[in-house]
């Protein structure tokens, strides 16, 4: 039985796993991304991981990345904003050169959606949307088990759906993007700003969790969720506001896609019910066309951190089978794969 190496390129860590065609993880490893060193150095580290994990049974590599790799050339068409020097970088070609394997790549949100639709919270669903809440907000659409990429393979950038006409600026160049309001990074930022402005003597669990006024810089989204779980008033207010903004984005996309299911994933989804109950309550009250919402369920991701990895594995297997035409791979890799098949190897 053949297998592939799945890679999940994150802002902090690169995670990789050898995965069989049924989605079983056979081995895994990770390494720090060190994103400031630029994508070229990062790709060198990806290759080290792949070469460590690959076996004679390994037939391809699947990579999930922020930004958008060109499906034909594997060059970064939309740079990853959290990885330096990623613009126009030949992502799949370089990894292929360093590992001697065909490489396929797609956006991390798309692959999280594919992973959940394959083996997680979206199994058997007709139209699945995912929102991954992390440094940014990733998005993905899977229809009947296949990623929907749009006319020029540029979607789904759900984080950059605007929820405010003259709102916060976003690194993408847009205004009022939901990512600038409801990502884990945005919630952490809002919490720090709010705690800094508290009048003297005001108590909040957030101040205790960060070790007092000197530790306010450490306040993050996880602390807000932990404090909200314990009923802290300020943390609950921050989370209410964040989920209201998130529901605004989710409601608009439900109106656009009429999904059978919306999945909330990413690191912040570990807060579980705290997020889904708030978003559901807001959607029940409005922000979405009622009859469309009635037909849809909102769920937490089931694969946790492995959604993107399993999606990357699924993409590579699908690409090899020729059912996922848009997967990014350099033509040379496709040729060498065809050549191997002709020669009857692997
Ligand atoms: C950004 C965007 C998406 C990515 C999302 C989540 C860019 C343009 N990245 O919105 O492609 O899916 O972040 O990524 O670089 P995370 O790693 O921040 O969770
Ligand atoms: Zn944006």
GROMACS .gro file of C-alpha atoms and ligand atoms in nm:
model
  366
    1UNK     CA    1   0.000   0.000   0.000
    2UNK     CA    2   0.128   0.345  -0.090
    3UNK     CA    3   0.134   0.651   0.132
    4UNK     CA    4   0.198   1.026   0.110
    5UNK     CA    5   0.366   1.285   0.328
    6UNK     CA    6   0.122   1.553   0.443
    7UNK     CA    7   0.262   1.890   0.550
    8UNK     CA    8   0.079   2.163   0.742
    9UNK     CA    9   0.275   2.486   0.716
   10UNK     CA   10   0.179   2.713   1.005
   11UNK     CA   11   0.310   3.046   1.127
   12UNK     CA   12   0.475   2.878   1.429
   13UNK     CA   13   0.533   2.513   1.341
   14UNK     CA   14   0.563   2.293   1.034
   15UNK     CA   15   0.386   1.965   1.107
   16UNK     CA   16   0.422   1.664   0.882
   17UNK     CA   17   0.291   1.307   0.876
   18UNK     CA   18   0.311   0.995   0.662
   19UNK     CA   19  -0.048   0.903   0.584
   20UNK     CA   20  -0.197   0.603   0.403
   21UNK     CA   21  -0.483   0.622   0.153
   22UNK     CA   22  -0.738   0.553   0.426
   23UNK     CA   23  -0.623   0.849   0.637
   24UNK     CA   24  -0.425   0.649   0.892
   25UNK     CA   25  -0.131   0.848   1.029
   26UNK     CA   26   0.171   0.614   1.021
   27UNK     CA   27   0.436   0.854   1.155
   28UNK     CA   28   0.459   1.222   1.237
   29UNK     CA   29   0.710   1.496   1.319
   30UNK     CA   30   0.731   1.873   1.350
   31UNK     CA   31   0.983   2.153   1.334
   32UNK     CA   32   0.972   2.528   1.408
   33UNK     CA   33   0.873   2.736   1.104
   34UNK     CA   34   1.093   3.039   1.182
   35UNK     CA   35   0.877   3.233   0.937
   36UNK     CA   36   1.091   3.549   0.961
   37UNK     CA   37   1.373   3.372   0.777
   38UNK     CA   38   1.160   3.366   0.462
   39UNK     CA   39   0.989   3.094   0.261
   40UNK     CA   40   1.310   2.967   0.100
   41UNK     CA   41   1.455   2.870   0.439
   42UNK     CA   42   1.116   2.737   0.551
   43UNK     CA   43   1.101   2.513   0.243
   44UNK     CA   44   1.443   2.377   0.336
   45UNK     CA   45   1.299   2.273   0.673
   46UNK     CA   46   0.991   2.120   0.506
   47UNK     CA   47   1.225   1.910   0.290
   48UNK     CA   48   1.419   1.792   0.597
   49UNK     CA   49   1.092   1.671   0.755
   50UNK     CA   50   0.970   1.505   0.435
   51UNK     CA   51   1.301   1.327   0.376
   52UNK     CA   52   1.298   1.205   0.737
   53UNK     CA   53   0.945   1.066   0.714
   54UNK     CA   54   0.940   0.923   0.359
   55UNK     CA   55   0.973   0.552   0.285
   56UNK     CA   56   0.991   0.345  -0.033
   57UNK     CA   57   0.608   0.332  -0.017
   58UNK     CA   58   0.579   0.714  -0.034
   59UNK     CA   59   0.446   0.843  -0.367
   60UNK     CA   60   0.380   1.216  -0.316
   61UNK     CA   61   0.376   1.517  -0.084
   62UNK     CA   62   0.068   1.729  -0.003
   63UNK     CA   63   0.126   2.075   0.145
   64UNK     CA   64  -0.123   2.307   0.315
   65UNK     CA   65  -0.003   2.668   0.318
   66UNK     CA   66  -0.144   3.010   0.402
   67UNK     CA   67  -0.184   3.217   0.086
   68UNK     CA   68  -0.259   3.068  -0.254
   69UNK     CA   69  -0.023   2.853  -0.461
   70UNK     CA   70  -0.088   2.860  -0.836
   71UNK     CA   71  -0.246   2.526  -0.929
   72UNK     CA   72  -0.046   2.492  -1.252
   73UNK     CA   73   0.298   2.612  -1.149
   74UNK     CA   74   0.296   2.578  -0.769
   75UNK     CA   75   0.424   2.937  -0.743
   76UNK     CA   76   0.270   3.145  -0.461
   77UNK     CA   77   0.009   3.354  -0.640
   78UNK     CA   78  -0.117   3.521  -0.318
   79UNK     CA   79   0.173   3.552  -0.071
   80UNK     CA   80   0.135   3.413   0.279
   81UNK     CA   81   0.117   3.727   0.489
   82UNK     CA   82   0.268   3.559   0.796
   83UNK     CA   83   0.572   3.413   0.615
   84UNK     CA   84   0.843   3.649   0.494
   85UNK     CA   85   0.949   3.656   0.129
   86UNK     CA   86   0.671   3.426   0.009
   87UNK     CA   87   0.560   3.633  -0.289
   88UNK     CA   88   0.608   3.449  -0.620
   89UNK     CA   89   0.802   3.170  -0.447
   90UNK     CA   90   0.800   2.840  -0.644
   91UNK     CA   91   0.671   2.637  -0.350
   92UNK     CA   92   0.593   2.295  -0.499
   93UNK     CA   93   0.882   2.299  -0.747
   94UNK     CA   94   1.141   2.360  -0.476
   95UNK     CA   95   1.003   2.098  -0.237
   96UNK     CA   96   0.989   1.853  -0.525
   97UNK     CA   97   1.351   1.927  -0.619
   98UNK     CA   98   1.467   1.873  -0.260
   99UNK     CA   99   1.267   1.553  -0.198
  100UNK     CA  100   1.248   1.392  -0.545
  101UNK     CA  101   0.873   1.345  -0.502
  102UNK     CA  102   0.573   1.499  -0.681
  103UNK     CA  103   0.436   1.781  -0.465
  104UNK     CA  104   0.082   1.919  -0.452
  105UNK     CA  105  -0.020   2.226  -0.255
  106UNK     CA  106  -0.334   2.413  -0.159
  107UNK     CA  107  -0.446   2.678   0.087
  108UNK     CA  108  -0.455   2.563   0.452
  109UNK     CA  109  -0.824   2.654   0.502
  110UNK     CA  110  -0.924   2.456   0.193
  111UNK     CA  111  -0.738   2.152   0.322
  112UNK     CA  112  -0.885   2.178   0.673
  113UNK     CA  113  -1.228   2.173   0.506
  114UNK     CA  114  -1.128   1.873   0.295
  115UNK     CA  115  -0.994   1.686   0.599
  116UNK     CA  116  -1.311   1.746   0.802
  117UNK     CA  117  -1.533   1.653   0.507
  118UNK     CA  118  -1.332   1.334   0.455
  119UNK     CA  119  -1.296   1.204   0.810
  120UNK     CA  120  -1.434   1.461   1.055
  121UNK     CA  121  -1.737   1.678   1.128
  122UNK     CA  122  -1.839   1.708   0.762
  123UNK     CA  123  -1.857   1.339   0.666
  124UNK     CA  124  -2.152   1.269   0.436
  125UNK     CA  125  -2.244   1.639   0.407
  126UNK     CA  126  -2.337   1.788   0.070
  127UNK     CA  127  -2.193   2.142   0.108
  128UNK     CA  128  -1.941   2.205   0.388
  129UNK     CA  129  -1.797   2.544   0.488
  130UNK     CA  130  -1.514   2.578   0.739
  131UNK     CA  131  -1.386   2.877   0.933
  132UNK     CA  132  -1.047   2.818   1.099
  133UNK     CA  133  -0.979   3.060   1.382
  134UNK     CA  134  -0.606   3.111   1.428
  135UNK     CA  135  -0.360   3.392   1.363
  136UNK     CA  136  -0.590   3.469   1.072
  137UNK     CA  137  -0.925   3.324   0.970
  138UNK     CA  138  -0.896   3.054   0.707
  139UNK     CA  139  -1.188   2.938   0.499
  140UNK     CA  140  -1.279   2.644   0.282
  141UNK     CA  141  -1.568   2.504   0.082
  142UNK     CA  142  -1.611   2.136   0.004
  143UNK     CA  143  -1.891   2.023  -0.225
  144UNK     CA  144  -1.958   1.650  -0.252
  145UNK     CA  145  -1.611   1.571  -0.117
  146UNK     CA  146  -1.420   1.810  -0.346
  147UNK     CA  147  -1.271   2.150  -0.266
  148UNK     CA  148  -1.440   2.437  -0.449
  149UNK     CA  149  -1.170   2.679  -0.572
  150UNK     CA  150  -1.359   2.936  -0.779
  151UNK     CA  151  -1.286   3.064  -1.129
  152UNK     CA  152  -0.915   3.135  -1.074
  153UNK     CA  153  -0.847   2.903  -0.781
  154UNK     CA  154  -0.833   3.191  -0.535
  155UNK     CA  155  -1.099   3.097  -0.278
  156UNK     CA  156  -1.195   3.052  -0.004
  157UNK     CA  157  -1.048   3.353   0.178
  158UNK     CA  158  -1.333   3.381   0.431
  159UNK     CA  159  -1.115   3.586   0.666
  160UNK     CA  160  -1.128   3.872   0.417
  161UNK     CA  161  -1.505   3.900   0.392
  162UNK     CA  162  -1.579   4.252   0.510
  163UNK     CA  163  -1.817   4.295   0.802
  164UNK     CA  164  -1.771   4.673   0.837
  165UNK     CA  165  -1.787   4.933   0.560
  166UNK     CA  166  -1.531   5.170   0.710
  167UNK     CA  167  -1.381   4.934   0.965
  168UNK     CA  168  -1.038   4.811   1.069
  169UNK     CA  169  -0.762   4.795   0.808
  170UNK     CA  170  -0.637   4.447   0.717
  171UNK     CA  171  -0.288   4.343   0.595
  172UNK     CA  172  -0.459   4.215   0.276
  173UNK     CA  173  -0.531   4.577   0.184
  174UNK     CA  174  -0.901   4.548   0.259
  175UNK     CA  175  -1.118   4.723   0.519
  176UNK     CA  176  -1.334   4.567   0.787
  177UNK     CA  177  -1.222   4.207   0.717
  178UNK     CA  178  -1.371   3.962   0.967
  179UNK     CA  179  -1.014   3.835   1.033
  180UNK     CA  180  -0.930   4.178   1.179
  181UNK     CA  181  -1.214   4.133   1.434
  182UNK     CA  182  -1.270   3.767   1.515
  183UNK     CA  183  -0.944   3.572   1.467
  184UNK     CA  184  -0.762   3.450   1.777
  185UNK     CA  185  -0.502   3.720   1.713
  186UNK     CA  186  -0.770   3.993   1.697
  187UNK     CA  187  -0.943   3.871   2.014
  188UNK     CA  188  -0.609   3.871   2.198
  189UNK     CA  189  -0.533   4.223   2.073
  190UNK     CA  190  -0.876   4.355   2.175
  191UNK     CA  191  -0.841   4.194   2.518
  192UNK     CA  192  -0.499   4.351   2.577
  193UNK     CA  193  -0.628   4.696   2.473
  194UNK     CA  194  -0.932   4.663   2.699
  195UNK     CA  195  -0.735   4.544   3.001
  196UNK     CA  196  -0.482   4.828   2.957
  197UNK     CA  197  -0.765   5.083   2.969
  198UNK     CA  198  -0.933   4.942   3.280
  199UNK     CA  199  -0.980   5.192   3.561
  200UNK     CA  200  -0.761   5.128   3.865
  201UNK     CA  201  -0.917   4.882   4.107
  202UNK     CA  202  -1.123   4.699   3.839
  203UNK     CA  203  -1.082   4.326   3.881
  204UNK     CA  204  -1.090   4.069   3.604
  205UNK     CA  205  -0.968   3.711   3.590
  206UNK     CA  206  -0.762   3.817   3.286
  207UNK     CA  207  -0.534   4.023   3.509
  208UNK     CA  208  -0.482   3.724   3.737
  209UNK     CA  209  -0.416   3.488   3.446
  210UNK     CA  210  -0.146   3.713   3.301
  211UNK     CA  211   0.021   3.765   3.639
  212UNK     CA  212  -0.094   4.122   3.708
  213UNK     CA  213  -0.059   4.462   3.531
  214UNK     CA  214   0.302   4.393   3.430
  215UNK     CA  215   0.193   4.088   3.232
  216UNK     CA  216  -0.083   4.244   3.018
  217UNK     CA  217   0.123   4.183   2.701
  218UNK     CA  218   0.076   3.810   2.762
  219UNK     CA  219  -0.305   3.824   2.745
  220UNK     CA  220  -0.425   3.615   2.451
  221UNK     CA  221  -0.740   3.456   2.309
  222UNK     CA  222  -0.693   3.138   2.513
  223UNK     CA  223  -0.689   3.340   2.836
  224UNK     CA  224  -1.009   3.517   2.730
  225UNK     CA  225  -1.178   3.181   2.664
  226UNK     CA  226  -1.050   3.032   2.992
  227UNK     CA  227  -1.172   3.333   3.191
  228UNK     CA  228  -1.508   3.336   3.010
  229UNK     CA  229  -1.554   2.967   3.095
  230UNK     CA  230  -1.517   3.064   3.461
  231UNK     CA  231  -1.780   3.337   3.415
  232UNK     CA  232  -1.550   3.642   3.424
  233UNK     CA  233  -1.767   3.936   3.316
  234UNK     CA  234  -1.511   4.120   3.105
  235UNK     CA  235  -1.394   3.803   2.926
  236UNK     CA  236  -1.756   3.707   2.853
  237UNK     CA  237  -1.818   4.053   2.706
  238UNK     CA  238  -1.507   4.029   2.487
  239UNK     CA  239  -1.607   3.684   2.365
  240UNK     CA  240  -1.968   3.794   2.303
  241UNK     CA  241  -1.846   4.078   2.085
  242UNK     CA  242  -1.597   3.856   1.900
  243UNK     CA  243  -1.865   3.592   1.830
  244UNK     CA  244  -2.110   3.860   1.714
  245UNK     CA  245  -1.854   3.973   1.456
  246UNK     CA  246  -1.778   3.613   1.359
  247UNK     CA  247  -2.149   3.535   1.320
  248UNK     CA  248  -2.178   3.836   1.091
  249UNK     CA  249  -1.919   3.682   0.855
  250UNK     CA  250  -2.056   3.329   0.888
  251UNK     CA  251  -2.414   3.448   0.826
  252UNK     CA  252  -2.314   3.622   0.503
  253UNK     CA  253  -2.140   3.310   0.375
  254UNK     CA  254  -2.433   3.089   0.472
  255UNK     CA  255  -2.650   3.322   0.262
  256UNK     CA  256  -2.404   3.287  -0.027
  257UNK     CA  257  -2.354   2.910  -0.021
  258UNK     CA  258  -2.661   2.748   0.141
  259UNK     CA  259  -2.433   2.494   0.314
  260UNK     CA  260  -2.561   2.182   0.485
  261UNK     CA  261  -2.299   2.232   0.755
  262UNK     CA  262  -2.060   2.500   0.883
  263UNK     CA  263  -1.755   2.386   1.080
  264UNK     CA  264  -1.555   2.600   1.319
  265UNK     CA  265  -1.193   2.487   1.346
  266UNK     CA  266  -0.846   2.619   1.419
  267UNK     CA  267  -0.681   2.664   1.759
  268UNK     CA  268  -0.958   2.883   1.897
  269UNK     CA  269  -1.217   2.611   1.828
  270UNK     CA  270  -1.067   2.429   2.127
  271UNK     CA  271  -1.286   2.668   2.330
  272UNK     CA  272  -1.571   2.453   2.194
  273UNK     CA  273  -1.925   2.531   2.307
  274UNK     CA  274  -1.818   2.873   2.433
  275UNK     CA  275  -1.789   2.978   2.068
  276UNK     CA  276  -2.056   2.769   1.895
  277UNK     CA  277  -2.330   2.848   2.149
  278UNK     CA  278  -2.269   3.223   2.109
  279UNK     CA  279  -2.251   3.213   1.729
  280UNK     CA  280  -2.563   2.992   1.711
  281UNK     CA  281  -2.755   3.228   1.940
  282UNK     CA  282  -2.669   3.526   1.721
  283UNK     CA  283  -2.755   3.342   1.398
  284UNK     CA  284  -3.085   3.229   1.550
  285UNK     CA  285  -3.168   3.595   1.614
  286UNK     CA  286  -3.063   3.729   1.271
  287UNK     CA  287  -2.757   3.808   1.053
  288UNK     CA  288  -2.863   3.527   0.818
  289UNK     CA  289  -3.167   3.450   0.608
  290UNK     CA  290  -3.380   3.231   0.836
  291UNK     CA  291  -3.491   2.957   0.592
  292UNK     CA  292  -3.130   2.900   0.477
  293UNK     CA  293  -3.002   2.886   0.838
  294UNK     CA  294  -3.281   2.645   0.936
  295UNK     CA  295  -3.141   2.400   0.682
  296UNK     CA  296  -2.783   2.418   0.818
  297UNK     CA  297  -2.594   2.294   1.125
  298UNK     CA  298  -2.301   2.464   1.297
  299UNK     CA  299  -2.042   2.221   1.436
  300UNK     CA  300  -1.699   2.214   1.591
  301UNK     CA  301  -1.415   2.056   1.393
  302UNK     CA  302  -1.362   1.695   1.498
  303UNK     CA  303  -1.004   1.639   1.377
  304UNK     CA  304  -0.850   1.916   1.586
  305UNK     CA  305  -0.501   2.005   1.473
  306UNK     CA  306  -0.494   1.716   1.225
  307UNK     CA  307  -0.768   1.850   0.994
  308UNK     CA  308  -0.519   2.031   0.769
  309UNK     CA  309  -0.274   1.739   0.766
  310UNK     CA  310  -0.540   1.487   0.672
  311UNK     CA  311  -0.677   1.727   0.411
  312UNK     CA  312  -0.328   1.759   0.262
  313UNK     CA  313  -0.297   1.380   0.249
  314UNK     CA  314  -0.640   1.348   0.088
  315UNK     CA  315  -0.549   1.613  -0.172
  316UNK     CA  316  -0.227   1.433  -0.265
  317UNK     CA  317  -0.408   1.099  -0.299
  318UNK     CA  318  -0.686   1.264  -0.503
  319UNK     CA  319  -0.433   1.443  -0.724
  320UNK     CA  320  -0.253   1.117  -0.796
  321UNK     CA  321  -0.584   0.957  -0.882
  322UNK     CA  322  -0.655   1.255  -1.111
  323UNK     CA  323  -0.978   1.355  -0.933
  324UNK     CA  324  -0.852   1.692  -0.807
  325UNK     CA  325  -0.745   1.872  -1.124
  326UNK     CA  326  -0.661   2.200  -0.949
  327UNK     CA  327  -0.402   2.071  -0.701
  328UNK     CA  328  -0.081   2.267  -0.747
  329UNK     CA  329   0.207   2.063  -0.879
  330UNK     CA  330   0.490   2.154  -1.110
  331UNK     CA  331   0.448   2.008  -1.456
  332UNK     CA  332   0.782   1.831  -1.412
  333UNK     CA  333   0.648   1.646  -1.106
  334UNK     CA  334   0.337   1.545  -1.297
  335UNK     CA  335   0.555   1.418  -1.582
  336UNK     CA  336   0.781   1.221  -1.353
  337UNK     CA  337   0.479   1.064  -1.188
  338UNK     CA  338   0.338   0.968  -1.527
  339UNK     CA  339   0.681   0.833  -1.621
  340UNK     CA  340   0.701   0.622  -1.307
  341UNK     CA  341   0.360   0.479  -1.378
  342UNK     CA  342   0.460   0.398  -1.735
  343UNK     CA  343   0.771   0.226  -1.612
  344UNK     CA  344   0.551   0.028  -1.373
  345UNK     CA  345   0.727   0.151  -1.059
  346UNK     CA  346   0.547   0.227  -0.727
  347LIG     C1  347  -0.507   3.449   0.617
  347LIG     C2  348  -0.473   3.406   0.477
  347LIG     C3  349  -0.533   3.267   0.447
  347LIG     C4  350  -0.515   3.168   0.560
  347LIG     C5  351  -0.561   3.229   0.691
  347LIG     C6  352  -0.545   3.141   0.810
  347LIG     C7  353  -0.258   3.477   0.384
  347LIG     C8  354  -0.314   3.555   0.271
  347LIG     N1  355  -0.331   3.404   0.466
  347LIG     O1  356  -0.637   3.494   0.611
  347LIG     O2  357  -0.481   3.213   0.327
  347LIG     O3  358  -0.591   3.053   0.532
  347LIG     O4  359  -0.487   3.349   0.715
  347LIG     O5  360  -0.414   3.108   0.833
  347LIG     O6  361  -0.144   3.474   0.405
  347LIG     P1  362  -0.351   3.103   0.982
  347LIG     O7  363  -0.221   3.033   0.964
  347LIG     O8  364  -0.336   3.243   1.023
  347LIG     O9  365  -0.449   3.031   1.069
  348LIG    ZN1  366  -0.829   4.122   0.479
   0.00000   0.00000   0.00000
